[in-house]
Coordinates of N, CA and C in Angstrom, one line a residue:
X1 N -50.7 36.1 -19.0 CA -49.4 35.6 -18.8 C -48.5 36.0 -20.0
X2 N -47.3 36.5 -19.7 CA -46.5 37.0 -20.8 C -45.7 35.9 -21.4
X3 N -45.5 35.9 -22.6 CA -44.7 34.9 -23.3 C -43.2 35.2 -23.1
X4 N -42.5 34.2 -22.7 CA -41.1 34.3 -22.5 C -40.4 33.5 -23.5
X5 N -39.3 34.0 -23.9 CA -38.4 33.2 -24.8 C -37.6 32.2 -24.0
X6 N -37.4 31.0 -24.5 CA -36.6 30.1 -23.7 C -35.2 30.6 -23.4
X7 N -34.7 30.4 -22.2 CA -33.4 30.9 -21.8 C -32.3 30.0 -22.4
X8 N -31.2 30.7 -22.7 CA -30.1 30.0 -23.3 C -29.2 29.5 -22.2
X9 N -29.2 28.2 -22.0 CA -28.4 27.5 -20.9 C -27.1 27.1 -21.6
X10 N -26.0 27.6 -21.1 CA -24.7 27.2 -21.7 C -24.4 25.7 -21.6
X11 N -23.9 25.2 -22.6 CA -23.6 23.7 -22.7 C -22.2 23.5 -21.9
X12 N -22.2 22.5 -21.1 CA -21.0 22.1 -20.4 C -20.4 21.0 -21.2
X13 N -19.2 21.2 -21.6 CA -18.4 20.2 -22.4 C -17.1 19.9 -21.7
X14 N -16.9 18.7 -21.4 CA -15.6 18.3 -20.9 C -14.7 17.7 -22.0
X15 N -13.5 18.2 -22.2 CA -12.7 17.7 -23.3 C -12.4 16.2 -23.1
X16 N -12.3 15.6 -24.2 CA -12.0 14.1 -24.2 C -10.7 13.8 -23.7
X17 N -9.7 14.7 -23.8 CA -8.3 14.4 -23.3 C -8.3 14.3 -21.8
X18 N -9.2 14.9 -21.1 CA -9.3 14.7 -19.6 C -9.5 13.2 -19.3
X19 N -10.5 12.6 -20.0 CA -10.8 11.2 -19.7 C -9.7 10.3 -20.2
X20 N -9.0 10.7 -21.3 CA -7.9 9.9 -21.8 C -6.7 9.9 -20.7
X21 N -6.5 11.1 -20.2 CA -5.4 11.2 -19.2 C -5.7 10.5 -17.9
X22 N -7.0 10.5 -17.5 CA -7.4 9.7 -16.3 C -7.3 8.2 -16.6
X23 N -7.7 7.8 -17.8 CA -7.6 6.4 -18.1 C -6.1 5.9 -18.2
X24 N -5.2 6.7 -18.7 CA -3.8 6.4 -18.8 C -3.2 6.3 -17.4
X25 N -3.6 7.2 -16.5 CA -3.0 7.2 -15.2 C -3.5 6.0 -14.4
X26 N -4.8 5.7 -14.5 CA -5.3 4.5 -13.8 C -4.7 3.3 -14.4
X27 N -4.6 3.2 -15.7 CA -4.0 2.0 -16.3 C -2.6 1.8 -15.9
X28 N -1.8 2.9 -15.8 CA -0.5 2.7 -15.3 C -0.4 2.2 -13.9
X29 N -1.3 2.7 -13.0 CA -1.3 2.3 -11.6 C -1.7 0.8 -11.5
X30 N -2.7 0.4 -12.3 CA -3.1 -1.0 -12.3 C -2.0 -1.9 -12.8
X31 N -1.3 -1.5 -13.9 CA -0.2 -2.3 -14.4 C 0.9 -2.4 -13.4
X32 N 1.2 -1.3 -12.6 CA 2.2 -1.4 -11.6 C 1.8 -2.3 -10.5
X33 N 0.6 -2.3 -10.1 CA 0.1 -3.2 -9.0 C 0.1 -4.6 -9.5
X34 N -0.3 -4.9 -10.7 CA -0.2 -6.3 -11.2 C 1.2 -6.8 -11.3
X35 N 2.1 -5.9 -11.7 CA 3.6 -6.3 -11.7 C 4.1 -6.6 -10.4
X36 N 3.7 -5.8 -9.4 CA 4.1 -6.1 -8.0 C 3.5 -7.4 -7.5
X37 N 2.3 -7.7 -7.8 CA 1.7 -9.0 -7.4 C 2.3 -10.1 -8.1
X38 N 2.7 -10.0 -9.4 CA 3.4 -11.0 -10.1 C 4.8 -11.2 -9.5
X39 N 5.5 -10.2 -9.1 CA 6.8 -10.3 -8.5 C 6.7 -11.1 -7.2
X40 N 5.6 -10.8 -6.4 CA 5.5 -11.5 -5.1 C 5.1 -12.9 -5.3
X41 N 4.3 -13.2 -6.3 CA 3.8 -14.6 -6.5 C 4.9 -15.4 -7.1
X42 N 5.7 -14.9 -8.0 CA 6.7 -15.7 -8.7 C 8.1 -15.5 -8.2
X43 N 8.4 -14.5 -7.4 CA 9.7 -14.1 -7.2 C 10.5 -14.8 -6.2
X44 N 11.8 -14.4 -6.2 CA 12.7 -14.9 -5.2 C 12.9 -14.0 -4.0
X45 N 12.2 -12.9 -4.0 CA 12.4 -11.9 -2.9 C 11.6 -12.3 -1.7
X46 N 12.2 -13.0 -0.8 CA 11.6 -13.6 0.4 C 11.1 -12.5 1.3
X47 N 11.9 -11.5 1.5 CA 11.5 -10.4 2.4 C 10.2 -9.7 2.0
X48 N 10.1 -9.5 0.7 CA 8.9 -8.9 0.1 C 7.7 -9.8 0.3
X49 N 7.9 -11.1 0.1 CA 6.8 -12.0 0.2 C 6.3 -12.1 1.7
X50 N 7.2 -12.0 2.6 CA 6.9 -12.1 4.1 C 6.1 -10.8 4.5
X51 N 6.5 -9.7 3.9 CA 5.8 -8.4 4.2 C 4.4 -8.5 3.7
X52 N 4.2 -9.0 2.5 CA 2.8 -9.2 2.0 C 2.0 -10.1 2.8
X53 N 2.6 -11.2 3.2 CA 1.9 -12.2 4.1 C 1.5 -11.6 5.4
X54 N 2.4 -10.9 6.1 CA 2.1 -10.3 7.3 C 1.0 -9.2 7.2
X55 N 1.1 -8.4 6.1 CA 0.1 -7.3 5.9 C -1.3 -7.9 5.7
X56 N -1.4 -9.0 4.9 CA -2.7 -9.6 4.7 C -3.2 -10.3 6.0
X57 N -2.3 -10.8 6.8 CA -2.7 -11.4 8.0 C -3.2 -10.3 9.0
X58 N -2.5 -9.2 9.0 CA -3.0 -8.0 9.9 C -4.3 -7.5 9.4
X59 N -4.5 -7.4 8.1 CA -5.8 -7.0 7.5 C -6.9 -7.9 7.9
X60 N -6.6 -9.2 7.9 CA -7.6 -10.2 8.3 C -8.0 -10.1 9.7
X61 N -7.0 -9.9 10.6 CA -7.3 -9.8 12.0 C -8.1 -8.5 12.3
X62 N -7.7 -7.4 11.7 CA -8.5 -6.2 11.9 C -9.9 -6.3 11.3
X63 N -10.0 -7.0 10.2 CA -11.3 -7.2 9.6 C -12.2 -8.1 10.5
X64 N -11.6 -9.0 11.2 CA -12.4 -9.8 12.1 C -12.9 -9.1 13.3
X65 N -12.2 -8.0 13.7 CA -12.6 -7.2 14.9 C -13.8 -6.3 14.6
X66 N -13.9 -5.8 13.4 CA -14.9 -4.8 13.1 C -15.3 -4.8 11.6
X67 N -16.4 -4.2 11.3 CA -16.9 -4.2 9.9 C -16.2 -3.2 9.1
X68 N -16.5 -3.2 7.8 CA -15.8 -2.4 6.8 C -16.0 -0.9 7.0
X69 N -17.2 -0.5 7.4 CA -17.4 1.0 7.6 C -16.6 1.5 8.8
X70 N -16.4 0.7 9.8 CA -15.6 1.1 10.9 C -14.1 1.2 10.5
X71 N -13.6 0.3 9.7 CA -12.3 0.3 9.3 C -12.1 1.6 8.4
X72 N -13.0 1.9 7.5 CA -12.9 3.1 6.7 C -12.9 4.4 7.6
X73 N -13.8 4.4 8.6 CA -13.9 5.5 9.5 C -12.6 5.7 10.3
X74 N -12.0 4.6 10.8 CA -10.8 4.7 11.5 C -9.6 5.2 10.6
X75 N -9.6 4.7 9.4 CA -8.6 5.1 8.4 C -8.7 6.6 8.1
X76 N -10.0 7.1 8.0 CA -10.2 8.5 7.7 C -9.7 9.4 8.9
X77 N -10.1 9.0 10.1 CA -9.6 9.7 11.2 C -8.1 9.7 11.4
X78 N -7.5 8.5 11.2 CA -6.1 8.4 11.3 C -5.4 9.2 10.2
X79 N -5.9 9.2 9.0 CA -5.3 10.0 7.9 C -5.3 11.5 8.2
X80 N -6.2 12.0 9.1 CA -6.3 13.4 9.4 C -5.6 13.7 10.7
X81 N -5.3 12.8 11.6 CA -4.7 13.1 12.8 C -3.3 12.7 12.9
X82 N -2.9 11.6 12.3 CA -1.5 11.1 12.5 C -0.5 12.0 11.9
X83 N -0.7 12.6 10.7 CA 0.4 13.5 10.3 C 0.6 14.7 11.2
X84 N -0.4 15.2 11.8 CA -0.2 16.3 12.8 C 0.5 15.9 14.0
X85 N 0.1 14.7 14.5 CA 0.9 14.2 15.7 C 2.3 13.8 15.4
X86 N 2.6 13.4 14.2 CA 3.9 13.1 13.8 C 4.8 14.3 13.7
X87 N 4.2 15.4 13.1 CA 5.0 16.7 13.1 C 5.3 17.2 14.5
X88 N 4.4 17.0 15.4 CA 4.6 17.5 16.7 C 5.6 16.7 17.5
X89 N 5.6 15.4 17.4 CA 6.5 14.5 18.1 C 7.4 13.7 17.2
X90 N 7.9 14.3 16.2 CA 8.7 13.7 15.2 C 9.9 12.9 15.7
X91 N 10.7 13.5 16.6 CA 11.9 12.9 17.2 C 11.6 11.7 18.0
X92 N 10.6 11.7 18.8 CA 10.3 10.6 19.6 C 9.8 9.4 18.8
X93 N 8.9 9.7 17.8 CA 8.4 8.7 16.9 C 9.5 8.1 16.1
X94 N 10.4 8.9 15.6 CA 11.6 8.3 14.8 C 12.4 7.4 15.6
X95 N 12.7 7.8 16.9 CA 13.5 7.0 17.8 C 12.8 5.6 18.0
X96 N 11.5 5.7 18.3 CA 10.8 4.4 18.5 C 10.8 3.5 17.3
X97 N 10.5 4.1 16.1 CA 10.5 3.3 14.9 C 11.9 2.7 14.6
X98 N 13.0 3.4 14.8 CA 14.3 2.9 14.6 C 14.6 1.7 15.6
X99 N 14.1 1.9 16.8 CA 14.3 0.8 17.8 C 13.6 -0.5 17.4
X100 N 12.3 -0.3 16.9 CA 11.5 -1.4 16.5 C 12.1 -2.1 15.3
X101 N 12.5 -1.3 14.3 CA 13.2 -1.8 13.1 C 14.4 -2.6 13.4
X102 N 15.2 -2.1 14.3 CA 16.4 -2.8 14.7 C 16.1 -4.1 15.3
X103 N 15.1 -4.2 16.2 CA 14.7 -5.4 16.8 C 14.2 -6.4 15.7
X104 N 13.4 -5.9 14.8 CA 12.9 -6.8 13.7 C 14.0 -7.3 12.9
X105 N 15.0 -6.5 12.6 CA 16.2 -6.9 11.8 C 17.0 -8.0 12.5
X106 N 17.1 -7.8 13.8 CA 17.8 -8.9 14.6 C 17.0 -10.2 14.6
X107 N 15.7 -10.1 14.8 CA 14.9 -11.3 14.7 C 15.0 -12.0 13.3
X108 N 15.0 -11.2 12.3 CA 15.1 -11.7 10.9 C 16.4 -12.4 10.7
X109 N 17.5 -11.8 11.2 CA 18.8 -12.4 11.1 C 18.9 -13.7 11.8
X110 N 18.3 -13.8 12.9 CA 18.2 -15.1 13.7 C 17.4 -16.1 12.9
X111 N 16.3 -15.7 12.4 CA 15.4 -16.6 11.6 C 16.2 -17.1 10.3
X112 N 16.9 -16.1 9.7 CA 17.6 -16.4 8.4 C 18.7 -17.4 8.7
X113 N 19.5 -17.2 9.8 CA 20.6 -18.1 10.0 C 20.2 -19.4 10.5
X114 N 19.0 -19.5 11.2 CA 18.7 -20.8 11.8 C 17.7 -21.6 10.9
X115 N 16.9 -21.0 10.1 CA 15.9 -21.7 9.3 C 16.0 -21.4 7.8
X116 N 15.9 -20.2 7.4 CA 15.8 -19.8 6.0 C 17.1 -20.2 5.2
X117 N 18.2 -20.1 5.8 CA 19.5 -20.4 5.1 C 19.6 -21.9 4.8
X118 N 18.8 -22.8 5.5 CA 18.9 -24.2 5.3 C 17.9 -24.7 4.3
X119 N 17.1 -23.8 3.8 CA 16.2 -24.2 2.7 C 16.9 -24.3 1.4
X120 N 16.9 -25.5 0.7 CA 17.6 -25.6 -0.6 C 16.9 -24.7 -1.6
X121 N 17.8 -24.0 -2.4 CA 17.3 -23.2 -3.5 C 17.7 -23.8 -4.8
X122 N 16.7 -23.9 -5.7 CA 16.9 -24.4 -7.0 C 17.2 -23.3 -8.0
X123 N 17.7 -23.6 -9.2 CA 17.9 -22.6 -10.2 C 16.6 -22.2 -10.8
X124 N 16.4 -20.9 -11.0 CA 15.3 -20.4 -11.7 C 15.6 -20.1 -13.1
X125 N 15.0 -20.7 -14.0 CA 15.2 -20.5 -15.4 C 14.1 -19.6 -16.0
X126 N 14.5 -18.6 -16.7 CA 13.5 -17.8 -17.3 C 13.0 -18.4 -18.6
X127 N 11.7 -18.5 -18.8 CA 11.2 -19.0 -20.0 C 10.9 -17.9 -21.0
X128 N 11.2 -18.1 -22.2 CA 11.0 -17.1 -23.2 C 9.6 -17.2 -23.7
X129 N 8.8 -16.1 -23.6 CA 7.5 -16.1 -24.1 C 7.5 -15.5 -25.5
X130 N 6.8 -16.2 -26.4 CA 6.8 -15.7 -27.8 C 5.5 -15.0 -28.1

């Protein structure tokens, strides 16, 4: 048996700034998400609050129909097929979406004039945090 010298395997070194940049990017997104959640929880933007409530309700309904892996699979397939379908039928989809949004705005105006405008609103005072 011939004696071999150990081979020189190059060392793989990832620069520390790569991890710093990843951490800064993730931290920024987390702070933005927390700010959005705080605005929804504390805020006076009723439309944003209703969108969050409806989104969570829709997620709960979809979650009751199937398990998590099925939702992930459907999301994966939709993410790869819907953009292609939208490009092909862009005009028809846009017309349909505009019609639906118009109907939703009409329903919101009716709800606002009959119910939401009658809710008394108090003054919100900003507290100074030290």
